[in-house]
Amino acid sequence: MAAVSTRRLQKELADIKNHGTPTGITLLKADDFETWYLTLEVLGESLYKGEVFALKFRFEPGYPISSPAVQFVVDDKFRAPLHPHVYSNGHICASILGTEWSPVLSVISVCITLQSMLASCKDKKRPPDNDRYVAHAPENPKKTQFVYHDDEV
Amino acid sequence: MNGAIDSLLTLEVQDPTDFPPSSETPGLRELDDALRCSICGELYSAPVSLSCGHTFCSLCLRDNLSHKQECPTCRQAASESQIRKNIMMEDAVKAWNCARPLVLRWSKEEVSRKSRSSTPPRSSSAIFAHRSPKKKRKISHEDSDSDVVELVGSQLQKSRMNSNKPASATMQSKDLVDCPLCQKKVPMKSINQHIDAQCRSPTSSTSKGKQKSDWQKVFNGESSTSNRSKGKEKARAELEDAEPLPKVSYSVLSEKRIREMLRDHNLPTTGDKETLIFRHSRWVNLYNANLDGSPELRKSLERLRQELKKIENSRSNGTKSQIVSDVNAYQKANKTAFETLVEAARPKNTSNKTRSTSVAPNSSETEKSSSPPVVEVVEVLTVSAGE
Ligand SMILES: [Zn+2]
Ligand SMILES: [Zn+2]
Ligand SMILES: [Zn+2]
């Protein structure tokens, strides 16, 4: 399906070029059709005012039928947001990145969802199992079978 | 610089935003969008519908149902047995494929005619500097919310249009299509011959040695242990009443049995069980999706096998393997184009903070005029997170 994934990603890129990105989301780096980086910011009143995060998207040849691997970048420049669904290693527990992924979703729609997830956060804290998870987490978050946290985002 | 982006976008990507927004040429973008699969973004190929009414390319849907038994758009439970050919949609796409280049040219001529009679032409070098907020606001009052977003594209379209590249040159380059197998540019007229001749040029050694030689045997006809000749096979595939292949529960089958089934379809039998299952299940999808197209549009089994080989190569080698020949040139070209695109996207974004939302692909399909996409996507998340 590589041809399909490449063409889909080209379309998404063209869409970003033609329509721009939504407010608070920018394309940081897209050197190929395998890994893209975007920045994410919650504008307006929220617990994350003034914070800028980076998201890393990795695509398999089966994209968009197989979901992208999405995580927050954690390096000397970026931190993972303090959020009940975001682990300190940047992995995200969000059902649309796993069991609820649909191939009609896109890079930008994932960004918008994560932006709203942060925007609606009322309590800045790590998931309760953060330390245990981070200690044993696989490099690729897609290898984790998340049990989606049972509360509103 | 902008020439590089434009050639990438016009040659490689066909998109509803090729057309002017509805404020300029009402309905054209929407028409082009309505004839596209929301999984692959292409004009429907062998369109099929589920009982919810949503339509996809047969192969896109079948591949997705192999993953998950639900409608990708509305998430209603779905299965292969619900799949119905959408013959009228196929006819509409066939006609639109034919008419699209002409309508595209007309629509651009129309926009250019309008702009000539009102405002002076804009140069393409100032592509992003020309977003006049005043004009945007004016038009956004007249139109629905989603058109505010689309207007940005329209101005780009206009700038592109008014650049010194004549419209006819664009049309000519559009006659070249990407070969689905080797990714090379091939004149649309000769694409079938090109594919039937196995892309004529030798393929590079991106695939695994053993499996590759096995595939080679398949294409040379050496491994045709089954009793049907190629001629008969072809006739069978194009027969209107050819039967779809049944779904297989591989978990209850031995590796040996799966090999036999592959051999029956004249496919390689190398690889571990996972590879065999991948190969067979994809073959079933390719074969059945092919039957969902009208007989005159169906591909030969030979061509389906080549597509399967392609899929398998990309699976084992990652996305880069798709470029069969001229890898370096392709990557270089893409990289430059990418850098230019990223470059182009950046200043625009910062200078354009006031714009509200962008349209997620699913929203254009499902909720054209109701709720904004933000809400829709969030709902998906909250509903499922409670499970
Ligand atoms: Zn499709
Ligand atoms: Zn549906
Ligand atoms: Zn070819």
CSV table of N, CA and C in Angstrom, one decimal, chain B residues 76-149:
chain,number,residue,atom,x,y,z
B,76,GLN,N,-20.7,2.7,11.9
B,76,GLN,CA,-21.6,1.6,12.0
B,76,GLN,C,-21.0,0.3,11.7
B,77,ALA,N,-21.4,-0.8,12.4
B,77,ALA,CA,-20.9,-2.1,12.2
B,77,ALA,C,-21.0,-2.5,10.7
B,78,ALA,N,-20.0,-3.1,10.1
B,78,ALA,CA,-20.0,-3.4,8.7
B,78,ALA,C,-19.3,-4.7,8.4
B,79,SER,N,-19.6,-5.3,7.4
B,79,SER,CA,-18.8,-6.5,7.0
B,79,SER,C,-18.9,-6.7,5.5
B,80,GLU,N,-18.0,-7.6,5.0
B,80,GLU,CA,-17.9,-7.8,3.5
B,80,GLU,C,-19.3,-8.1,2.9
B,81,SER,N,-20.1,-8.8,3.7
B,81,SER,CA,-21.4,-9.2,3.1
B,81,SER,C,-22.3,-8.1,2.8
B,82,GLN,N,-22.1,-6.9,3.5
B,82,GLN,CA,-22.9,-5.7,3.2
B,82,GLN,C,-22.5,-5.0,1.9
B,83,ILE,N,-21.3,-5.3,1.4
B,83,ILE,CA,-20.8,-4.6,0.2
B,83,ILE,C,-21.6,-4.8,-1.0
B,84,ARG,N,-22.0,-3.6,-1.6
B,84,ARG,CA,-22.8,-3.7,-2.8
B,84,ARG,C,-22.1,-2.8,-3.8
B,85,LYS,N,-22.0,-3.3,-5.0
B,85,LYS,CA,-21.4,-2.4,-6.1
B,85,LYS,C,-22.2,-1.2,-6.3
B,86,ASN,N,-21.6,-0.1,-6.5
B,86,ASN,CA,-22.3,1.2,-6.8
B,86,ASN,C,-22.0,1.5,-8.2
B,87,ILE,N,-22.9,0.9,-9.1
B,87,ILE,CA,-22.6,1.0,-10.5
B,87,ILE,C,-22.8,2.4,-11.0
B,88,MET,N,-23.8,3.1,-10.5
B,88,MET,CA,-24.1,4.4,-11.0
B,88,MET,C,-23.0,5.4,-10.6
B,89,MET,N,-22.4,5.2,-9.4
B,89,MET,CA,-21.3,6.0,-9.0
B,89,MET,C,-20.1,5.7,-10.0
B,90,GLU,N,-19.9,4.5,-10.3
B,90,GLU,CA,-18.8,4.2,-11.2
B,90,GLU,C,-19.0,4.9,-12.6
B,91,ASP,N,-20.2,4.9,-13.1
B,91,ASP,CA,-20.5,5.6,-14.3
B,91,ASP,C,-20.2,7.1,-14.2
B,92,ALA,N,-20.6,7.6,-13.0
B,92,ALA,CA,-20.4,9.1,-12.8
B,92,ALA,C,-18.9,9.4,-12.8
B,93,VAL,N,-18.1,8.5,-12.1
B,93,VAL,CA,-16.7,8.7,-12.0
B,93,VAL,C,-16.0,8.6,-13.4
B,94,LYS,N,-16.5,7.6,-14.1
B,94,LYS,CA,-16.0,7.4,-15.5
B,94,LYS,C,-16.1,8.7,-16.3
B,95,ALA,N,-17.3,9.2,-16.3
B,95,ALA,CA,-17.6,10.4,-17.1
B,95,ALA,C,-16.8,11.6,-16.5
B,96,TRP,N,-16.7,11.7,-15.2
B,96,TRP,CA,-16.0,12.8,-14.6
B,96,TRP,C,-14.5,12.8,-14.9
B,97,ASN,N,-13.9,11.6,-14.9
B,97,ASN,CA,-12.5,11.4,-15.3
B,97,ASN,C,-12.3,11.9,-16.6
B,98,CYS,N,-13.2,11.7,-17.5
B,98,CYS,CA,-13.1,12.2,-18.9
B,98,CYS,C,-13.3,13.7,-19.0
B,99,ALA,N,-14.2,14.2,-18.2
B,99,ALA,CA,-14.5,15.6,-18.4
B,99,ALA,C,-13.7,16.5,-17.5
B,100,ARG,N,-13.0,16.0,-16.5
B,100,ARG,CA,-12.4,16.8,-15.5
B,100,ARG,C,-11.3,17.8,-16.1
B,101,PRO,N,-10.4,17.3,-16.9
B,101,PRO,CA,-9.4,18.2,-17.4
B,101,PRO,C,-10.0,19.4,-18.2
B,102,LEU,N,-11.1,19.1,-18.9
B,102,LEU,CA,-11.7,20.2,-19.7
B,102,LEU,C,-12.4,21.2,-18.7
B,103,VAL,N,-13.2,20.6,-17.8
B,103,VAL,CA,-13.9,21.5,-16.8
B,103,VAL,C,-12.9,22.3,-16.0
B,104,LEU,N,-11.8,21.7,-15.6
B,104,LEU,CA,-10.8,22.4,-14.9
B,104,LEU,C,-10.3,23.6,-15.7
B,105,ARG,N,-10.0,23.3,-16.9
B,105,ARG,CA,-9.5,24.4,-17.8
B,105,ARG,C,-10.6,25.5,-17.9
B,106,TRP,N,-11.8,25.1,-18.1
B,106,TRP,CA,-12.9,26.1,-18.2
B,106,TRP,C,-13.0,26.9,-16.9
B,107,SER,N,-13.0,26.2,-15.8
B,107,SER,CA,-13.2,26.9,-14.5
B,107,SER,C,-12.1,27.9,-14.3
B,108,LYS,N,-10.9,27.6,-14.7
B,108,LYS,CA,-9.8,28.6,-14.6
B,108,LYS,C,-9.9,29.7,-15.5
B,109,GLU,N,-10.4,29.4,-16.7
B,109,GLU,CA,-10.6,30.5,-17.7
B,109,GLU,C,-11.7,31.5,-17.1
B,110,GLU,N,-12.7,30.9,-16.5
B,110,GLU,CA,-13.8,31.7,-15.9
B,110,GLU,C,-13.3,32.6,-14.9
B,111,VAL,N,-12.4,32.0,-14.0
B,111,VAL,CA,-11.9,32.9,-12.9
B,111,VAL,C,-11.0,34.0,-13.5
B,112,SER,N,-10.2,33.6,-14.4
B,112,SER,CA,-9.3,34.6,-15.0
B,112,SER,C,-10.1,35.7,-15.8
B,113,ARG,N,-11.1,35.3,-16.4
B,113,ARG,CA,-12.0,36.2,-17.1
B,113,ARG,C,-12.6,37.2,-16.1
B,114,LYS,N,-13.1,36.7,-15.0
B,114,LYS,CA,-13.6,37.5,-13.9
B,114,LYS,C,-12.6,38.5,-13.4
B,115,SER,N,-11.4,37.9,-13.1
B,115,SER,CA,-10.4,38.8,-12.4
B,115,SER,C,-9.8,39.8,-13.4
B,116,ARG,N,-9.8,39.5,-14.7
B,116,ARG,CA,-9.3,40.4,-15.6
B,116,ARG,C,-10.2,41.6,-15.7
B,117,SER,N,-11.5,41.3,-15.6
B,117,SER,CA,-12.5,42.4,-15.7
B,117,SER,C,-12.6,43.2,-14.4
B,118,SER,N,-12.1,42.7,-13.3
B,118,SER,CA,-12.2,43.5,-12.1
B,118,SER,C,-10.8,43.9,-11.6
B,119,THR,N,-10.0,43.0,-11.1
B,119,THR,CA,-8.7,43.4,-10.5
B,119,THR,C,-7.6,43.1,-11.4
B,120,PRO,N,-6.4,43.8,-11.3
B,120,PRO,CA,-5.3,43.5,-12.1
B,120,PRO,C,-4.7,42.2,-11.7
B,121,PRO,N,-4.1,41.4,-12.6
B,121,PRO,CA,-3.5,40.1,-12.2
B,121,PRO,C,-2.4,40.2,-11.1
B,122,ARG,N,-2.3,39.1,-10.4
B,122,ARG,CA,-1.3,39.1,-9.3
B,122,ARG,C,-0.1,38.2,-9.7
B,123,SER,N,1.0,38.6,-9.3
B,123,SER,CA,2.2,37.8,-9.6
B,123,SER,C,2.3,36.6,-8.7
B,124,SER,N,2.9,35.5,-9.2
B,124,SER,CA,2.9,34.3,-8.3
B,124,SER,C,4.0,34.5,-7.3
B,125,SER,N,4.9,35.4,-7.4
B,125,SER,CA,6.0,35.5,-6.4
B,125,SER,C,5.4,36.0,-5.1
B,126,ALA,N,4.3,36.7,-5.1
B,126,ALA,CA,3.8,37.2,-3.9
B,126,ALA,C,2.6,36.3,-3.4
B,127,ILE,N,2.8,35.0,-3.6
B,127,ILE,CA,1.7,34.1,-3.4
B,127,ILE,C,1.0,34.2,-2.0
B,128,PHE,N,1.8,34.4,-1.0
B,128,PHE,CA,1.2,34.4,0.3
B,128,PHE,C,1.0,35.8,0.9
B,129,ALA,N,1.6,36.8,0.2
B,129,ALA,CA,1.5,38.2,0.7
B,129,ALA,C,0.1,38.8,0.3
B,130,HIS,N,-0.6,38.1,-0.6
B,130,HIS,CA,-1.7,38.7,-1.2
B,130,HIS,C,-3.0,38.4,-0.5
B,131,ARG,N,-3.0,37.8,0.7
B,131,ARG,CA,-4.2,37.5,1.3
B,131,ARG,C,-4.8,38.7,2.0
B,132,SER,N,-5.6,39.4,1.3
B,132,SER,CA,-6.1,40.6,1.9
B,132,SER,C,-7.3,40.2,2.8
B,133,PRO,N,-7.1,40.5,4.1
B,133,PRO,CA,-8.1,40.2,5.1
B,133,PRO,C,-9.5,40.8,4.8
B,134,LYS,N,-9.5,41.9,4.2
B,134,LYS,CA,-10.7,42.6,3.8
B,134,LYS,C,-11.6,41.7,2.9
B,135,LYS,N,-10.9,41.2,1.9
B,135,LYS,CA,-11.7,40.5,0.9
B,135,LYS,C,-12.2,39.2,1.5
B,136,LYS,N,-11.3,38.6,2.4
B,136,LYS,CA,-11.7,37.4,3.0
B,136,LYS,C,-13.0,37.5,3.8
B,137,ARG,N,-13.0,38.6,4.6
B,137,ARG,CA,-14.1,38.8,5.4
B,137,ARG,C,-15.4,39.0,4.6
B,138,LYS,N,-15.2,39.7,3.6
B,138,LYS,CA,-16.4,40.0,2.7
B,138,LYS,C,-17.0,38.7,2.2
B,139,ILE,N,-16.1,37.9,1.7
B,139,ILE,CA,-16.7,36.6,1.1
B,139,ILE,C,-17.2,35.7,2.2
B,140,SER,N,-16.5,35.7,3.4
B,140,SER,CA,-17.0,34.8,4.4
B,140,SER,C,-18.4,35.1,4.9
B,141,HIS,N,-18.8,36.4,4.7
B,141,HIS,CA,-20.1,36.7,5.1
B,141,HIS,C,-21.1,36.1,4.2
B,142,GLU,N,-20.8,36.0,2.9
B,142,GLU,CA,-21.7,35.5,2.0
B,142,GLU,C,-21.8,34.0,2.0
B,143,ASP,N,-20.8,33.3,2.5
B,143,ASP,CA,-20.8,31.9,2.4
B,143,ASP,C,-20.8,31.2,3.8
B,144,SER,N,-20.9,29.9,3.7
B,144,SER,CA,-20.9,29.2,5.0
B,144,SER,C,-19.5,29.2,5.6
B,145,ASP,N,-19.4,28.7,6.8
B,145,ASP,CA,-18.1,28.7,7.5
B,145,ASP,C,-17.0,28.0,6.7
B,146,SER,N,-17.4,26.8,6.1
B,146,SER,CA,-16.4,26.0,5.5
B,146,SER,C,-15.7,26.8,4.4
B,147,ASP,N,-16.4,27.7,3.8
B,147,ASP,CA,-15.9,28.4,2.6
B,147,ASP,C,-14.8,29.4,3.0
B,148,VAL,N,-14.8,29.8,4.3
B,148,VAL,CA,-13.8,30.7,4.8
B,148,VAL,C,-12.5,30.0,4.6
B,149,VAL,N,-12.5,28.8,5.0
B,149,VAL,CA,-11.2,28.0,4.9
B,149,VAL,C,-10.8,27.9,3.4
